[in-house]
CSV table of C-alpha atoms in Angstrom, one decimal:
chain,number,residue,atom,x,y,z
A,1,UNK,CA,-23.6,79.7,38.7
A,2,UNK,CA,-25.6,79.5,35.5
A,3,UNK,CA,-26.0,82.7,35.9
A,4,UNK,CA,-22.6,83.9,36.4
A,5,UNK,CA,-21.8,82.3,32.9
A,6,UNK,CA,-24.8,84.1,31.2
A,7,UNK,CA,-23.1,87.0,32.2
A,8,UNK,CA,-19.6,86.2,31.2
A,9,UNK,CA,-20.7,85.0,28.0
A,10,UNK,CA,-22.4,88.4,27.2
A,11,UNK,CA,-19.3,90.0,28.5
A,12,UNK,CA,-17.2,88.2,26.0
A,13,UNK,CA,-19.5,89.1,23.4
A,14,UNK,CA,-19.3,92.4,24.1
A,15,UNK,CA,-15.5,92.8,24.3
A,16,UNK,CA,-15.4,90.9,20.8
A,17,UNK,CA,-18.0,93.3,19.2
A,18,UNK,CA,-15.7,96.1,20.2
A,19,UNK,CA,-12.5,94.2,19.2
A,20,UNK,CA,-14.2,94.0,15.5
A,21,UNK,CA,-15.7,97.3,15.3
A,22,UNK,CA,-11.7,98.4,16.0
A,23,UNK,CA,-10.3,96.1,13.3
A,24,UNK,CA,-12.8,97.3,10.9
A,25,UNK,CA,-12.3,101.1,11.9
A,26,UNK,CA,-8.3,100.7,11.7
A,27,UNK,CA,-8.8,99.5,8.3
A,28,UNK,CA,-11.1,102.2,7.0
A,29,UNK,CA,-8.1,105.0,9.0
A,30,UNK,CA,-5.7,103.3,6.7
A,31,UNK,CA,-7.9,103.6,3.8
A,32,UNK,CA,-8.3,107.0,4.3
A,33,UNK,CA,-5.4,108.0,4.9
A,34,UNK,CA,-4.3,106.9,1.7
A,35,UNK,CA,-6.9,108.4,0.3
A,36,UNK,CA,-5.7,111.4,1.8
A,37,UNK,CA,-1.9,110.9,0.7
A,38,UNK,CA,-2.7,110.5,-2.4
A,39,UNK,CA,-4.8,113.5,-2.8
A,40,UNK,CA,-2.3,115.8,-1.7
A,41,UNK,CA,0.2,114.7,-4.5
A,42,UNK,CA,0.6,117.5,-7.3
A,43,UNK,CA,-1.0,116.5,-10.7
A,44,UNK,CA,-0.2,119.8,-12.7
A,45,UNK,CA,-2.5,122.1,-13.4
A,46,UNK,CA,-5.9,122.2,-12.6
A,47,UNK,CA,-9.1,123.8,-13.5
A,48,UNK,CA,-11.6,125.5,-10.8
A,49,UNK,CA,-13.6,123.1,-10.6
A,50,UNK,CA,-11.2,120.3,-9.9
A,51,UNK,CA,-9.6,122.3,-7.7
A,52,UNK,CA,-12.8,123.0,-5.5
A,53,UNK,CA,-13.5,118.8,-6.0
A,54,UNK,CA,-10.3,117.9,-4.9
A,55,UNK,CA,-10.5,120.4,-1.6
A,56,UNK,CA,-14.4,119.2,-1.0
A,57,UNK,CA,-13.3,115.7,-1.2
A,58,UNK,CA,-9.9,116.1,1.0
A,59,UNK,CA,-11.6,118.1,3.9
A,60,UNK,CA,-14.7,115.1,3.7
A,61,UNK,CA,-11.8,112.6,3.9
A,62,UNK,CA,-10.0,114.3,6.8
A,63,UNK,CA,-13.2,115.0,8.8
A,64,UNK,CA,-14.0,111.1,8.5
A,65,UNK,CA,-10.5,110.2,9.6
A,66,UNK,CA,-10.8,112.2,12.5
A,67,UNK,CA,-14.1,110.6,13.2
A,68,UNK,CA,-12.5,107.4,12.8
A,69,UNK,CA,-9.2,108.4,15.1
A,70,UNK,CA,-11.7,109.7,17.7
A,71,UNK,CA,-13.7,106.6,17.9
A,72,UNK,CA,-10.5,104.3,18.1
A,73,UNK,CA,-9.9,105.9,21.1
A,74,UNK,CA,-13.0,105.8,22.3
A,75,UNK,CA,-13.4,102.0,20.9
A,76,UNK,CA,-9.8,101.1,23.4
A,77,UNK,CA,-10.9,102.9,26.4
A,78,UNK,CA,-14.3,100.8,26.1
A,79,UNK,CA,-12.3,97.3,25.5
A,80,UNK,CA,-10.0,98.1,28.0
A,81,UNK,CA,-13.4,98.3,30.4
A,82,UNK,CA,-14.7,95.4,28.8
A,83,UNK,CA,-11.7,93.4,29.3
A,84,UNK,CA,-11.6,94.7,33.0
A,85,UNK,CA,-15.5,93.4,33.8
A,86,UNK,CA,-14.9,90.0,31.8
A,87,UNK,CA,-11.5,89.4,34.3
A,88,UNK,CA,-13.9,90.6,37.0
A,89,UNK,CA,-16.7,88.3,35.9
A,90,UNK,CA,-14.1,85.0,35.3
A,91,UNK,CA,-13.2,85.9,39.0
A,92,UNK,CA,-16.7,85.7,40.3
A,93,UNK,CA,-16.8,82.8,38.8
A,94,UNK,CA,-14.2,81.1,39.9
A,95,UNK,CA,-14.9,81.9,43.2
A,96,UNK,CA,-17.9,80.6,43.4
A,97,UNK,CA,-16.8,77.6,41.7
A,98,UNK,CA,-14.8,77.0,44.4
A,99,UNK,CA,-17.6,77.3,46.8
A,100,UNK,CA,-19.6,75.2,45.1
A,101,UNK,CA,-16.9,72.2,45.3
A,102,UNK,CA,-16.4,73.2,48.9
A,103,UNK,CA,-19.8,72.8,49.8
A,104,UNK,CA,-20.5,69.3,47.7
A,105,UNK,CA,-17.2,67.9,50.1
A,106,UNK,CA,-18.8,69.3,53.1
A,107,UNK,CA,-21.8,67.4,51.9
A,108,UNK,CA,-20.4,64.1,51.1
A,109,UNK,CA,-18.2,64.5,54.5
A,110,UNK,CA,-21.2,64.8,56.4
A,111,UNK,CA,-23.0,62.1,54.7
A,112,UNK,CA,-20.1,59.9,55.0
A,113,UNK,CA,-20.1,60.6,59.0
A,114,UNK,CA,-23.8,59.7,59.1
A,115,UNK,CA,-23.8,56.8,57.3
A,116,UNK,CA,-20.4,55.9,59.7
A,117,UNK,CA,-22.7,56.5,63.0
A,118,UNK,CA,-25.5,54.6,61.2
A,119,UNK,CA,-23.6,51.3,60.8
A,120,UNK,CA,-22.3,51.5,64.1
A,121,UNK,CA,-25.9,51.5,66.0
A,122,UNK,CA,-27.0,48.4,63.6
A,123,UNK,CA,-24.1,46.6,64.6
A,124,UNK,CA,-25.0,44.0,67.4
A,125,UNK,CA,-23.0,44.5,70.5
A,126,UNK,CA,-20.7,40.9,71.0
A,127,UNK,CA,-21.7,39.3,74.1
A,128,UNK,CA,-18.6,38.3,76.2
């Protein structure tokens, strides 16, 4: 049983890892996609060089959003496994919760009957 809760525990931690790494990830796709937004905007005109900076830095930024895009799907497929072993994992558990309080009644029950049978042989038999 201790066991079982080790396991579920890691689980959890797991699936929370991913569901951070997401959070942070969506931020930084928002943040570059402004990034990217406001790059695109027309600012007059522009020497060579800026010209080459602003397409170096805008095809950088739009490689790393599709990183990030990429791994977000990768990041809900893996929390949507996570989230299935976890369910799986509270399940074992409860199941063998169950079992466990089964078999401590079944104990007590048959403890109960011997203890019965035991008072009934140290009972003295009434003479009529």
């Amino acid at each position: 049983m201790k066991r079982e809760k080790l396991a579920m525990r890691q689980k959890s931690d797991v699936l929370m890892g991913l569901v951070e790494d997401r959070t942070r990830l969506a931020d930084l796709d928002s943040q570059l996609s402004e990034l990217l937004a406001e790059s695109t905007k027309k600012s007059g005109p522009l020497s060579v060089s800026a010209l080459r900076s602003k397409a170096f830095y805008g095809r950088e930024m739009a490689q790393q959003r599709e990183f990030a895009v990429n791994r977000l799907d990768f990041l809900a497929v893996e929390i949507e496994t996570a989230q299935a072993k976890l369910s799986q994992a509270k399940q074992k558990e409860k199941i063998l919760a169950e079992r466990a309080v089964s078999e401590r009644r079944a104990f007590a029950n048959e403890i109960d009957e011997k203890a019965e049978r035991l008072r009934n042989l140290r009972r003295p038999v009434q003479k009529m």
